Short mmCIF file of C-alpha atoms in Angstrom, two decimals:
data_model
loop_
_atom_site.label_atom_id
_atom_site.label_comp_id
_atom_site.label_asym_id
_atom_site.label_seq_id
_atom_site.Cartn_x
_atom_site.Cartn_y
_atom_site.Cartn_z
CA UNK A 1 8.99 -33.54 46.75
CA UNK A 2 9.24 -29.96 47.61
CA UNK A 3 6.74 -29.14 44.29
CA UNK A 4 4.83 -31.84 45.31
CA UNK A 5 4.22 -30.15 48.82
CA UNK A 6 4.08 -26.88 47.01
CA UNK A 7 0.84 -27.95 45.40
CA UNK A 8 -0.66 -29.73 48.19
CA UNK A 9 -0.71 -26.44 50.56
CA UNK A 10 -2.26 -24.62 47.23
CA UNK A 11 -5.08 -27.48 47.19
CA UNK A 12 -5.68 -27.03 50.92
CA UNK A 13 -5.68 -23.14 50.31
CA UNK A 14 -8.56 -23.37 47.66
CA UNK A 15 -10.19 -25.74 49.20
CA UNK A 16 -10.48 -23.95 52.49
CA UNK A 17 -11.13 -20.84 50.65
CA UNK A 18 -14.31 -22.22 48.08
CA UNK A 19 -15.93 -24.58 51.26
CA UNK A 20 -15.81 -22.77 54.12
CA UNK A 21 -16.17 -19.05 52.44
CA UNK A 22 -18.40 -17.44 49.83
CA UNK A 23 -15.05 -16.63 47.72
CA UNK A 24 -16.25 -15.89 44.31
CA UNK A 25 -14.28 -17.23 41.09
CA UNK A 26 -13.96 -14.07 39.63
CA UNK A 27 -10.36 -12.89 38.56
CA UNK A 28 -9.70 -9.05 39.51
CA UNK A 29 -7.53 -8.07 36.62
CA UNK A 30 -5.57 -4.51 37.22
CA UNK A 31 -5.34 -1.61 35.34
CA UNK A 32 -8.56 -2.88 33.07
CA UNK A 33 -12.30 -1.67 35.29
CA UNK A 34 -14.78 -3.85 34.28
CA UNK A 35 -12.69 -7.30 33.07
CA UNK A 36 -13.32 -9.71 35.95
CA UNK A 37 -13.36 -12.98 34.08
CA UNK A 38 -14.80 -16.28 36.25
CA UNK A 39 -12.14 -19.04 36.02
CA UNK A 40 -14.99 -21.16 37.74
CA UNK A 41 -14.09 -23.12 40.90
CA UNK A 42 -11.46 -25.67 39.08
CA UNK A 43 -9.65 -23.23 37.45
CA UNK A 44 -9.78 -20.67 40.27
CA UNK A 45 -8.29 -23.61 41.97
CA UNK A 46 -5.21 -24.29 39.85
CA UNK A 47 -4.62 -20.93 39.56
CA UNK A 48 -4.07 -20.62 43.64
CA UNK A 49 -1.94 -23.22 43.55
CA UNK A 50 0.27 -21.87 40.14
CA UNK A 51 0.58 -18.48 42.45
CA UNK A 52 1.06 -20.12 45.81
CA UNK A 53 3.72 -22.64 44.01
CA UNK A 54 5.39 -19.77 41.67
CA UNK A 55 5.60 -17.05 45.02
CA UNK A 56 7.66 -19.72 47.08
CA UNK A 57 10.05 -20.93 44.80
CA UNK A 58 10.69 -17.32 43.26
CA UNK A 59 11.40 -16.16 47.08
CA UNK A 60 13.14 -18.83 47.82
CA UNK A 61 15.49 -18.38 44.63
CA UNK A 62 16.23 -14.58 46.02
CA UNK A 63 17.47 -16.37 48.98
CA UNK A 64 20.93 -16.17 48.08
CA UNK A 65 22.63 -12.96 49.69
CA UNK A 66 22.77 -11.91 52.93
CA UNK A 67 19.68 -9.68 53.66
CA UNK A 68 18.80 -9.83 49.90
CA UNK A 69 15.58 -11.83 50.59
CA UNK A 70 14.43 -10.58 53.75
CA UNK A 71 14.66 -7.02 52.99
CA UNK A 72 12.96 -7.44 49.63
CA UNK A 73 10.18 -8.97 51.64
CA UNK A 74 9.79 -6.40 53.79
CA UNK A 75 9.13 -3.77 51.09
CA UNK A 76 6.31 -6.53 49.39
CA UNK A 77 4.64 -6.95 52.32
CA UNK A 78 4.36 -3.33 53.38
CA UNK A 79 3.09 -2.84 50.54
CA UNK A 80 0.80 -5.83 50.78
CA UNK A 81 -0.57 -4.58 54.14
CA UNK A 82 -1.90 -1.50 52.20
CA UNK A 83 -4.15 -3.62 49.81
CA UNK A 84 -5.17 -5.46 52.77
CA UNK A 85 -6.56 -2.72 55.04
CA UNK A 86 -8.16 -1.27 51.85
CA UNK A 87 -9.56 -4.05 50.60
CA UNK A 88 -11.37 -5.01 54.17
CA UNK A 89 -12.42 -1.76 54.37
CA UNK A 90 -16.20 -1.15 52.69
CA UNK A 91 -15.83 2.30 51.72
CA UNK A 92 -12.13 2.44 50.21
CA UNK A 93 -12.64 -0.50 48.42
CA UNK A 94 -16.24 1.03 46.79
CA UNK A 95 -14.19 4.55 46.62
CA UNK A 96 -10.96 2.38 44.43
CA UNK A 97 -13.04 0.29 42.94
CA UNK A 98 -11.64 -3.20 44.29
CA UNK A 99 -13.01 -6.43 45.12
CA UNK A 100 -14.02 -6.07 48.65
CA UNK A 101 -14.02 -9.50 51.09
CA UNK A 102 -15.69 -9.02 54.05
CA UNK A 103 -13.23 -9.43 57.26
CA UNK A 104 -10.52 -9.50 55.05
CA UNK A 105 -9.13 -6.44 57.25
CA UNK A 106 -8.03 -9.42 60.14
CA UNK A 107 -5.41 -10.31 57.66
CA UNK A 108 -4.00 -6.60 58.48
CA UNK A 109 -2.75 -7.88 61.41
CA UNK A 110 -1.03 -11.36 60.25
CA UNK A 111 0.26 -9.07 56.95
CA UNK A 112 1.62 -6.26 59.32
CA UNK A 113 3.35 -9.37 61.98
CA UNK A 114 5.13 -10.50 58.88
CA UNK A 115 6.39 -7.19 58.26
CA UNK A 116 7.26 -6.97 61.68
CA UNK A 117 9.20 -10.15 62.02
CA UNK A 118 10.88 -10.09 58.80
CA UNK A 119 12.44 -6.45 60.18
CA UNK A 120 13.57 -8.28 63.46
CA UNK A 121 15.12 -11.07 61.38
CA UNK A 122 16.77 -8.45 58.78
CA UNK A 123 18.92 -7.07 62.20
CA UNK A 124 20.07 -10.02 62.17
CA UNK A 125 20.43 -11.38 58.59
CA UNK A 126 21.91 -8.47 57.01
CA UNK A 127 25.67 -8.59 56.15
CA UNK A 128 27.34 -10.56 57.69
CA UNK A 129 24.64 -12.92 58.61
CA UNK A 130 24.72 -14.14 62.09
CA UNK A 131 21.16 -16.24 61.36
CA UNK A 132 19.99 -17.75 58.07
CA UNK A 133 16.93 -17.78 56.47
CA UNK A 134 17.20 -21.52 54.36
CA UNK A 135 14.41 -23.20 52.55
CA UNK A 136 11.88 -23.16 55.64
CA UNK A 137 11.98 -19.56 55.85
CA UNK A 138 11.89 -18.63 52.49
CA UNK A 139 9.50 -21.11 51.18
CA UNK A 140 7.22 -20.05 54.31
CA UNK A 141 7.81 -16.78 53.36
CA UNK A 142 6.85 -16.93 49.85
CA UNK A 143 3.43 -19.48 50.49
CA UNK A 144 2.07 -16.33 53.04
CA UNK A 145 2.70 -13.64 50.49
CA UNK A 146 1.19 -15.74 47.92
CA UNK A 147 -1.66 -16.75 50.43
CA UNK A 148 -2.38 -13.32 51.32
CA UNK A 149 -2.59 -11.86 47.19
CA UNK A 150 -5.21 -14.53 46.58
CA UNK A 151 -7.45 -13.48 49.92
CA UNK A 152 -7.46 -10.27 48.62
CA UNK A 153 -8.15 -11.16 44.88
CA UNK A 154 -4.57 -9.02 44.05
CA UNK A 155 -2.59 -11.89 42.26
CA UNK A 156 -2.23 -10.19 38.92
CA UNK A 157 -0.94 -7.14 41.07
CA UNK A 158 1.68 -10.01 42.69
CA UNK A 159 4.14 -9.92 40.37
CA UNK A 160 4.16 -6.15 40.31
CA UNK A 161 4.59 -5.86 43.62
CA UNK A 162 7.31 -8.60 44.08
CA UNK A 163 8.84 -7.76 40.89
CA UNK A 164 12.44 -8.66 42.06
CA UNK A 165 11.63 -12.07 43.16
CA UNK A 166 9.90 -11.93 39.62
CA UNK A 167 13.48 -11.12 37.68
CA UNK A 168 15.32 -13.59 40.19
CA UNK A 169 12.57 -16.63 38.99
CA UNK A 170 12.66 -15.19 35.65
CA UNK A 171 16.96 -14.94 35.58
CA UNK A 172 16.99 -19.18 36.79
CA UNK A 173 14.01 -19.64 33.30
CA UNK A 174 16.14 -17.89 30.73
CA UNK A 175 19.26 -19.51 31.66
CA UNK A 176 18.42 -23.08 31.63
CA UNK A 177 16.15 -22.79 28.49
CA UNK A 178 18.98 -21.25 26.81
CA UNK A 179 21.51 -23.78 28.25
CA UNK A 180 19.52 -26.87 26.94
CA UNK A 181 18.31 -25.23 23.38
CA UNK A 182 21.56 -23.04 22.35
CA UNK A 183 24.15 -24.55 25.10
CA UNK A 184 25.04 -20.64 25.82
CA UNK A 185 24.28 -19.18 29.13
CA UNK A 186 22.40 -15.62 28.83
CA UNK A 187 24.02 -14.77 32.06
CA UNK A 188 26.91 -15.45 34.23
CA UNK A 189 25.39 -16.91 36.88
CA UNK A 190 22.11 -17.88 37.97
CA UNK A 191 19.93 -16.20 39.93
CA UNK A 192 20.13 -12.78 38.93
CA UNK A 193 21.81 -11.67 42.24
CA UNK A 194 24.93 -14.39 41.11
CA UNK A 195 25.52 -12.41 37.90
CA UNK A 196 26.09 -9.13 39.45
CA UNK A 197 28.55 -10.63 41.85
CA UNK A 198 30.47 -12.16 39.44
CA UNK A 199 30.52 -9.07 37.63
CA UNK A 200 32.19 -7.45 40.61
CA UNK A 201 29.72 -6.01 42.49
CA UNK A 202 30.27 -6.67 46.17
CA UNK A 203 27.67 -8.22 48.43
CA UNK A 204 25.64 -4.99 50.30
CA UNK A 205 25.99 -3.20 46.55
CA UNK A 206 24.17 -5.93 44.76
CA UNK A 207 21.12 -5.78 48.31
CA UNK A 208 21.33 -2.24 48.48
CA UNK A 209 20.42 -1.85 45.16
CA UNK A 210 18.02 -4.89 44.19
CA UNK A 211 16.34 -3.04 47.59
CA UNK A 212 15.89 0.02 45.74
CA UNK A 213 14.01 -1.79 42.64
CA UNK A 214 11.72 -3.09 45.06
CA UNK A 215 10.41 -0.11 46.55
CA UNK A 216 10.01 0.90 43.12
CA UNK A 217 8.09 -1.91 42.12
CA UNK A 218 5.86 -1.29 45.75
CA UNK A 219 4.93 1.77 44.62
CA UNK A 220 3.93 1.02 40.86
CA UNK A 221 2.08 -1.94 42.20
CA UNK A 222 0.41 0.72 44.92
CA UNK A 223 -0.58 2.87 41.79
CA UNK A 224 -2.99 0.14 40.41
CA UNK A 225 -5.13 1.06 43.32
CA UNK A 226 -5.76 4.57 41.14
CA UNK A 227 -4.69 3.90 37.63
CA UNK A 228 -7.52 2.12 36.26
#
């Protein structure tokens, strides 16, 4: 049920986006200048809805720490506000070389409120939680992010920039593919953030640090913008 809804927001996305919009098919692929490959309209299409549907579960997964999946949002869509602006903007997006989507920029505002609200929620959420985030939250969380990467033609940057909810998803693959072919367990627990507790580390260690890989990951996805 909750895939199921997963892929009916994604249809409603593309939909929206290839009726009421000239959004072109074209894939923006970093790192590479002139590879823009057209998916065409139906494969555009299930590709929105692989990115909308991979972004909320992966978020969602990171949900599992107190402040872990907040903060690690924050970073992302700092970060994400940045390829917002410059993609809305004529001139930096000519000067970098990006696909530029006229008023784009108006998404500054809903990326920058998300960043906004996910620090007032973090005051809260961090250890020891006196709100929680559950699926609502994080699913929300993950569909806007996701949402926001395809306005701006960045989803191959996505993973970059999210790269820890990447490792969580990533952690939850590798251990029940090697559960069901070998019957071992690659880890101790899964999501990622379960592994390094049961290793020991305690709770703010294991945020504190996955926090720190994200801002690294913010930055190397901000260095697409140049390294082309």
């Amino acid at each position: 049920q909750k895939i199921a809804g997963q892929v009916l927001v994604g249809v409603a996305v593309s939909a929206l986006l290839f009726t009421t919009s000239d959004f072109k098919s074209s894939l923006y692929v970093p790192f590479i200048k002139n590879l823009q490959p057209d998916l065409t309209v139906w494969g555009y299409s299930a590709f929105i809805i692989l990115v909308l549907t991979a972004t909320s579960n992966t978020v969602n997964l990171t949900d599992g720490l107190d402040g872990l999946a907040i903060s690690v949002t924050v970073v992302a869509a700092s970060a994400l506000t940045g390829f917002v602006y410059v993609t809305g903007h004529a001139k930096f997006a000519d000067y970098l070389d990006i696909p530029h989507t006229p008023g784009v920029g108006e998404v500054t505002i809903f990326a920058g409120a998300l960043v906004g609200a996910s620090l007032g929620f973090l005051w809260f959420n961090a250890p020891q939680a006196e709100v929680f985030m559950g699926d609502v939250g994080s699913l929300g969380i993950g569909g806007a992010l996701g949402t926001i990467a395809v306005l701006i033609k960045q989803e191959l940057v996505l993973p970059i920039l999210g790269g820890v909810f990447v490792l969580e998803g990533l952690s939850v693959m590798i251990q029940v593919a090697s559960f069901k072919l070998r019957g071992k367990r690659v880890f101790k627990m899964a999501p990622l953030h379960h592994h390094f507790e049961l290793l020991g580390w305690k709770e703010p260690k294991i945020v504190f640090r996955f926090l720190i890989v994200a801002i690294l990951f913010a930055l190397l996805s901000l260095s697409t913008l140049k390294l082309r």
